Amino acid sequence: MTVGINGYGFIGYHLWVYLNYKCNDIDVIRLSKKLEDDLDSLSKCDVVIHMAEKNRGYPSQLYKDNKESAKHLTKMLDKIGNKPTIIYTSSTHEDDDDLYGKWRRENNEMFSNWTNNFKSIKLPNIFGPFCKPNYNSFIATFCDKILKNEELQVNDNKVNLLYIDNLCKQIYKIASFKKIYDTKIRHD
């Protein structure tokens, strides 16, 4: 089985390393940022993990870009006649009443209409090595502020956390169909 990773961020990097070096039963392809230049690799994929979305910027531009990113993937797959399983890394915030939640819900709907072989996983707050402070995880921001002896803001909100390696193990199980009946990401 061949798994293509469509994403170059924090989770995409860790997932590529995990699948490439710890999972001998699958082949892993790190898809190009320009899918139209990587159609040969895309045609080999039995599973594509779509995580090529941005999280920071102007909400209206993020909405537009992230909708286009998902549509572009299906357009390139249609072009080569490949209908792999799509795994979409969504967010626990997909039910929020804002543009962030809206594009997640709409991308879920678009992928599920495009193929019957679709899994959406709602990711909690992910943390681990190489997280960028003030970007990927409030854990990285908190640790960075402690190291720099900067003022901390502490909230008492309940937050579900998941360590990056544990996420990678769970995505591997979903991608390799070892646990296709349950795509709920565990954060305990």
GROMACS .gro file of C-alpha atoms in nm:
model
  188
    1MET     CA    1   0.000   0.000   0.000
    2THR     CA    2   0.119   0.351  -0.082
    3VAL     CA    3   0.027   0.652   0.131
    4GLY     CA    4   0.073   1.006   0.001
    5ILE     CA    5   0.109   1.291   0.247
    6ASN     CA    6  -0.024   1.622   0.115
    7GLY     CA    7   0.112   1.872   0.366
    8TYR     CA    8   0.440   2.021   0.479
    9GLY     CA    9   0.362   2.167   0.820
   10PHE     CA   10   0.437   2.049   1.171
   11ILE     CA   11   0.208   1.745   1.157
   12GLY     CA   12   0.293   1.664   0.794
   13TYR     CA   13   0.665   1.654   0.873
   14HIS     CA   14   0.622   1.431   1.179
   15LEU     CA   15   0.380   1.201   1.000
   16TRP     CA   16   0.616   1.159   0.705
   17VAL     CA   17   0.906   1.074   0.939
   18TYR     CA   18   0.693   0.832   1.142
   19LEU     CA   19   0.546   0.648   0.843
   20ASN     CA   20   0.873   0.647   0.651
   21TYR     CA   21   1.095   0.517   0.932
   22LYS     CA   22   0.865   0.321   1.162
   23CYS     CA   23   0.610   0.154   0.934
   24ASN     CA   24   0.763  -0.110   0.711
   25ASP     CA   25   0.433  -0.233   0.567
   26ILE     CA   26   0.357   0.080   0.364
   27ASP     CA   27   0.531   0.299   0.109
   28VAL     CA   28   0.519   0.670   0.183
   29ILE     CA   29   0.528   0.952  -0.070
   30ARG     CA   30   0.563   1.310   0.038
   31LEU     CA   31   0.363   1.481  -0.232
   32SER     CA   32   0.490   1.800  -0.390
   33LYS     CA   33   0.335   2.131  -0.294
   34LYS     CA   34   0.248   2.162  -0.664
   35LEU     CA   35   0.040   1.852  -0.724
   36GLU     CA   36   0.022   1.919  -1.097
   37ASP     CA   37   0.400   1.861  -1.107
   38ASP     CA   38   0.367   1.535  -0.912
   39LEU     CA   39   0.093   1.344  -1.094
   40ASP     CA   40   0.305   1.029  -1.127
   41SER     CA   41   0.349   1.006  -0.749
   42LEU     CA   42  -0.016   1.093  -0.692
   43SER     CA   43  -0.123   0.812  -0.927
   44LYS     CA   44   0.055   0.555  -0.707
   45CYS     CA   45  -0.136   0.649  -0.391
   46ASP     CA   46  -0.388   0.412  -0.235
   47VAL     CA   47  -0.441   0.666   0.045
   48VAL     CA   48  -0.387   1.043   0.044
   49ILE     CA   49  -0.369   1.227   0.375
   50HIS     CA   50  -0.476   1.585   0.309
   51MET     CA   51  -0.331   1.835   0.552
   52ALA     CA   52  -0.223   2.105   0.308
   53GLU     CA   53  -0.410   2.389   0.475
   54LYS     CA   54  -0.303   2.709   0.641
   55ASN     CA   55  -0.407   2.816   0.990
   56ARG     CA   56  -0.288   3.175   1.007
   57GLY     CA   57  -0.380   3.484   0.808
   58TYR     CA   58  -0.688   3.682   0.719
   59PRO     CA   59  -0.996   3.463   0.771
   60SER     CA   60  -1.149   3.534   0.430
   61GLN     CA   61  -0.822   3.453   0.250
   62LEU     CA   62  -0.772   3.138   0.460
   63TYR     CA   63  -1.124   3.028   0.375
   64LYS     CA   64  -1.065   3.079   0.003
   65ASP     CA   65  -0.716   2.920  -0.003
   66ASN     CA   66  -0.812   2.616   0.204
   67LYS     CA   67  -1.124   2.546   0.001
   68GLU     CA   68  -0.911   2.570  -0.316
   69SER     CA   69  -0.647   2.337  -0.170
   70ALA     CA   70  -0.905   2.059  -0.119
   71LYS     CA   71  -1.066   2.115  -0.460
   72HIS     CA   72  -0.726   2.114  -0.629
   73LEU     CA   73  -0.644   1.774  -0.480
   74THR     CA   74  -0.963   1.615  -0.616
   75LYS     CA   75  -0.913   1.789  -0.951
   76MET     CA   76  -0.564   1.642  -0.987
   77LEU     CA   77  -0.687   1.297  -0.880
   78ASP     CA   78  -0.969   1.318  -1.137
   79LYS     CA   79  -0.714   1.420  -1.400
   80ILE     CA   80  -0.518   1.097  -1.349
   81GLY     CA   81  -0.822   0.878  -1.282
   82ASN     CA   82  -0.722   0.779  -0.927
   83LYS     CA   83  -0.979   0.754  -0.644
   84PRO     CA   84  -0.770   0.672  -0.335
   85THR     CA   85  -0.899   0.681   0.020
   86ILE     CA   86  -0.883   1.041   0.139
   87ILE     CA   87  -0.799   1.113   0.501
   88TYR     CA   88  -0.870   1.473   0.592
   89THR     CA   89  -0.716   1.618   0.906
   90SER     CA   90  -0.986   1.848   1.031
   91SER     CA   91  -1.015   2.010   1.372
   92THR     CA   92  -1.221   1.985   1.687
   93HIS     CA   93  -1.318   2.343   1.594
   94GLU     CA   94  -1.492   2.237   1.272
   95ASP     CA   95  -1.831   2.287   1.438
   96ASP     CA   96  -1.747   2.646   1.534
   97ASP     CA   97  -1.962   2.918   1.383
   98ASP     CA   98  -1.683   3.100   1.199
   99LEU     CA   99  -1.500   3.076   0.866
  100TYR     CA  100  -1.247   2.834   1.014
  101GLY     CA  101  -1.522   2.588   1.102
  102LYS     CA  102  -1.711   2.658   0.781
  103TRP     CA  103  -1.428   2.561   0.543
  104ARG     CA  104  -1.362   2.246   0.747
  105ARG     CA  105  -1.727   2.141   0.725
  106GLU     CA  106  -1.746   2.229   0.356
  107ASN     CA  107  -1.423   2.040   0.277
  108ASN     CA  108  -1.559   1.738   0.466
  109GLU     CA  109  -1.874   1.751   0.256
  110MET     CA  110  -1.683   1.799  -0.068
  111PHE     CA  111  -1.451   1.503  -0.001
  112SER     CA  112  -1.736   1.275   0.112
  113ASN     CA  113  -1.931   1.361  -0.206
  114TRP     CA  114  -1.622   1.296  -0.417
  115THR     CA  115  -1.553   0.945  -0.282
  116ASN     CA  116  -1.701   0.679  -0.058
  117ASN     CA  117  -1.349   0.611   0.069
  118PHE     CA  118  -1.321   0.915   0.292
  119LYS     CA  119  -1.220   0.954   0.656
  120SER     CA  120  -1.223   1.283   0.844
  121ILE     CA  121  -1.038   1.308   1.171
  122LYS     CA  122  -1.090   1.591   1.416
  123LEU     CA  123  -0.756   1.683   1.566
  124PRO     CA  124  -0.730   1.823   1.918
  125ASN     CA  125  -0.440   2.051   2.019
  126ILE     CA  126  -0.121   1.878   1.904
  127PHE     CA  127   0.219   1.941   2.061
  128GLY     CA  128   0.570   1.804   2.040
  129PRO     CA  129   0.921   1.871   1.911
  130PHE     CA  130   0.963   2.149   1.655
  131CYS     CA  131   0.633   2.320   1.736
  132LYS     CA  132   0.661   2.690   1.658
  133PRO     CA  133   0.583   2.925   1.947
  134ASN     CA  134   0.293   3.159   1.871
  135TYR     CA  135   0.191   2.938   1.579
  136ASN     CA  136   0.143   2.560   1.617
  137SER     CA  137   0.063   2.505   1.981
  138PHE     CA  138  -0.001   2.704   2.294
  139ILE     CA  139   0.226   2.450   2.468
  140ALA     CA  140   0.519   2.568   2.254
  141THR     CA  141   0.426   2.931   2.322
  142PHE     CA  142   0.401   2.869   2.697
  143CYS     CA  143   0.740   2.692   2.708
  144ASP     CA  144   0.903   2.962   2.495
  145LYS     CA  145   0.775   3.236   2.726
  146ILE     CA  146   0.906   3.049   3.030
  147LEU     CA  147   1.249   3.015   2.869
  148LYS     CA  148   1.254   3.385   2.781
  149ASN     CA  149   1.125   3.483   3.124
  150GLU     CA  150   0.831   3.660   2.962
  151GLU     CA  151   0.493   3.726   3.116
  152LEU     CA  152   0.255   3.431   3.096
  153GLN     CA  153  -0.117   3.434   3.037
  154VAL     CA  154  -0.287   3.141   3.206
  155ASN     CA  155  -0.646   3.039   3.135
  156ASP     CA  156  -0.842   2.768   3.309
  157ASN     CA  157  -1.008   2.638   2.991
  158LYS     CA  158  -1.026   2.262   2.948
  159VAL     CA  159  -0.806   2.168   2.652
  160ASN     CA  160  -0.761   1.828   2.490
  161LEU     CA  161  -0.395   1.765   2.410
  162LEU     CA  162  -0.226   1.499   2.201
  163TYR     CA  163   0.145   1.437   2.160
  164ILE     CA  164   0.254   1.429   1.796
  165ASP     CA  165   0.392   1.072   1.802
  166ASN     CA  166   0.063   0.942   1.944
  167LEU     CA  167  -0.124   1.121   1.665
  168CYS     CA  168   0.106   0.967   1.403
  169LYS     CA  169   0.041   0.616   1.543
  170GLN     CA  170  -0.333   0.672   1.524
  171ILE     CA  171  -0.322   0.811   1.169
  172TYR     CA  172  -0.111   0.512   1.066
  173LYS     CA  173  -0.379   0.275   1.200
  174ILE     CA  174  -0.649   0.461   1.006
  175ALA     CA  175  -0.440   0.485   0.687
  176SER     CA  176  -0.344   0.116   0.696
  177PHE     CA  177  -0.706   0.013   0.759
  178LYS     CA  178  -0.615  -0.146   1.089
  179LYS     CA  179  -0.890   0.056   1.254
  180ILE     CA  180  -1.116   0.184   0.976
  181TYR     CA  181  -1.431   0.156   1.186
  182ASP     CA  182  -1.315   0.428   1.428
  183THR     CA  183  -1.159   0.753   1.312
  184LYS     CA  184  -1.203   0.932   1.644
  185ILE     CA  185  -0.863   1.055   1.753
  186ARG     CA  186  -0.795   0.969   2.116
  187HIS     CA  187  -0.632   1.236   2.326
  188ASP     CA  188  -0.600   1.044   2.650
   0.00000   0.00000   0.00000
